[in-house]
Coordinates of C-alpha atoms in Angstrom, one line a residue:
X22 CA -13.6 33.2 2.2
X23 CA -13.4 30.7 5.2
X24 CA -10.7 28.2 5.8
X25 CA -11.5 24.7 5.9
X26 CA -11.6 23.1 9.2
X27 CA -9.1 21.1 10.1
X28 CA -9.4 17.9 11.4
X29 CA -8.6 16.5 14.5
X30 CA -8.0 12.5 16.1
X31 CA -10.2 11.1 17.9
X32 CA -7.6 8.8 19.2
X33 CA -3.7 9.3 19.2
X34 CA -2.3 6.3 17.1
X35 CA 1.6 4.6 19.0
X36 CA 4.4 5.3 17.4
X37 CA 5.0 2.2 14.6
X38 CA 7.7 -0.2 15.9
X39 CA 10.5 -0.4 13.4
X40 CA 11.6 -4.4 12.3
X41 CA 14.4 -5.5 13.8
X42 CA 14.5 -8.8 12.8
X43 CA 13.5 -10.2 9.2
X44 CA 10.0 -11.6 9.0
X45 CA 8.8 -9.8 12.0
X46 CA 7.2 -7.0 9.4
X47 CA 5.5 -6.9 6.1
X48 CA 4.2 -4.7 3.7
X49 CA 1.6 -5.2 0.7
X50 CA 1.1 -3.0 -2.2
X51 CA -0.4 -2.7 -5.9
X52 CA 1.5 -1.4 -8.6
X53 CA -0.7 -0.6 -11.8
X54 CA 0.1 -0.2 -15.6
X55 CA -1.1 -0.4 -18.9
X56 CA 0.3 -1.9 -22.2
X57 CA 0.2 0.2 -25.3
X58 CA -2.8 -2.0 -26.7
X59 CA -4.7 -0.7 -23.6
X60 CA -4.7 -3.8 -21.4
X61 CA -4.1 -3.3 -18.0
X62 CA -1.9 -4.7 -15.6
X63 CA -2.5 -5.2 -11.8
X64 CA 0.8 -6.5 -9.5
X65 CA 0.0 -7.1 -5.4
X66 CA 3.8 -7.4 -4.1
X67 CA 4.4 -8.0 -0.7
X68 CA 8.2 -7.5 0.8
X69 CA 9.8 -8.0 3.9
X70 CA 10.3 -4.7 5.9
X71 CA 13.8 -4.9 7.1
X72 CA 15.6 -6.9 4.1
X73 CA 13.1 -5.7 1.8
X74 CA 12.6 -9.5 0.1
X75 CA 10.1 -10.2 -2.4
X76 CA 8.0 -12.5 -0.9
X77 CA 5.5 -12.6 -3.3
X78 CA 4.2 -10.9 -6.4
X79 CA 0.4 -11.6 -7.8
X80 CA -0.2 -10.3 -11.7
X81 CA -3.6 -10.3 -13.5
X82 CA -5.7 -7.8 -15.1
X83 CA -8.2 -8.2 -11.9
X84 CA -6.6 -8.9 -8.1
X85 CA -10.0 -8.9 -6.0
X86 CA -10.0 -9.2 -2.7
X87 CA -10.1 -13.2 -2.7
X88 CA -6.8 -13.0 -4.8
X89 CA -5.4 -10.7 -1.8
X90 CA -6.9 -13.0 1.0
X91 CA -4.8 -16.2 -0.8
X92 CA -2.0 -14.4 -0.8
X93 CA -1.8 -13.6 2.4
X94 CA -2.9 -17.2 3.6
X95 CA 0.1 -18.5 1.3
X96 CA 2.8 -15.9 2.7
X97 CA 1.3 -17.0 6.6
X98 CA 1.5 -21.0 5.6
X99 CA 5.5 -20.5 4.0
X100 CA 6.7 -17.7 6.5
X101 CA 4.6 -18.0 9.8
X102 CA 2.4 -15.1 11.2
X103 CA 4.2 -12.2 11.2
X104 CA 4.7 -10.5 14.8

């Protein structure tokens, strides 16, 4: 039996910066679940790193990638790029 090879970088990634400063970092993520009839629920939530603020939360049965593209256009027109 061989071992699987392990992978190496190609490139060594920088350390991640940590937020010192609110709106300086964000984070996006989907959260998935299903009612007991079977239909499902998608939620895109984005926070603020440091305070960890709700920016924003999109529900639907379907978040495509237009739906995450709005979002983020939204959260850069209210809060400003973020650094």
């Amino acid at each position: 039996r061989t071992r699987p090879r392990r992978r190496k970088m190609s490139a060594h990634r920088e350390a991640r910066r940590r937020a010192s400063r609110p709106n300086e970092a964000r984070s996006l993520g989907f959260v998935h679940d299903e009612f007991s009839n079977g239909a499902k629920l998608r939620l895109l939530t984005g926070i603020d790193v440091l305070t960890r603020e709700a920016l924003a939360i999109g529900v639907g049965a379907r978040l495509r990638s237009g739906d995450v593209a709005r979002m983020l256009n939204r959260l850069v027109y209210l809060r400003g790029a973020s650094l």
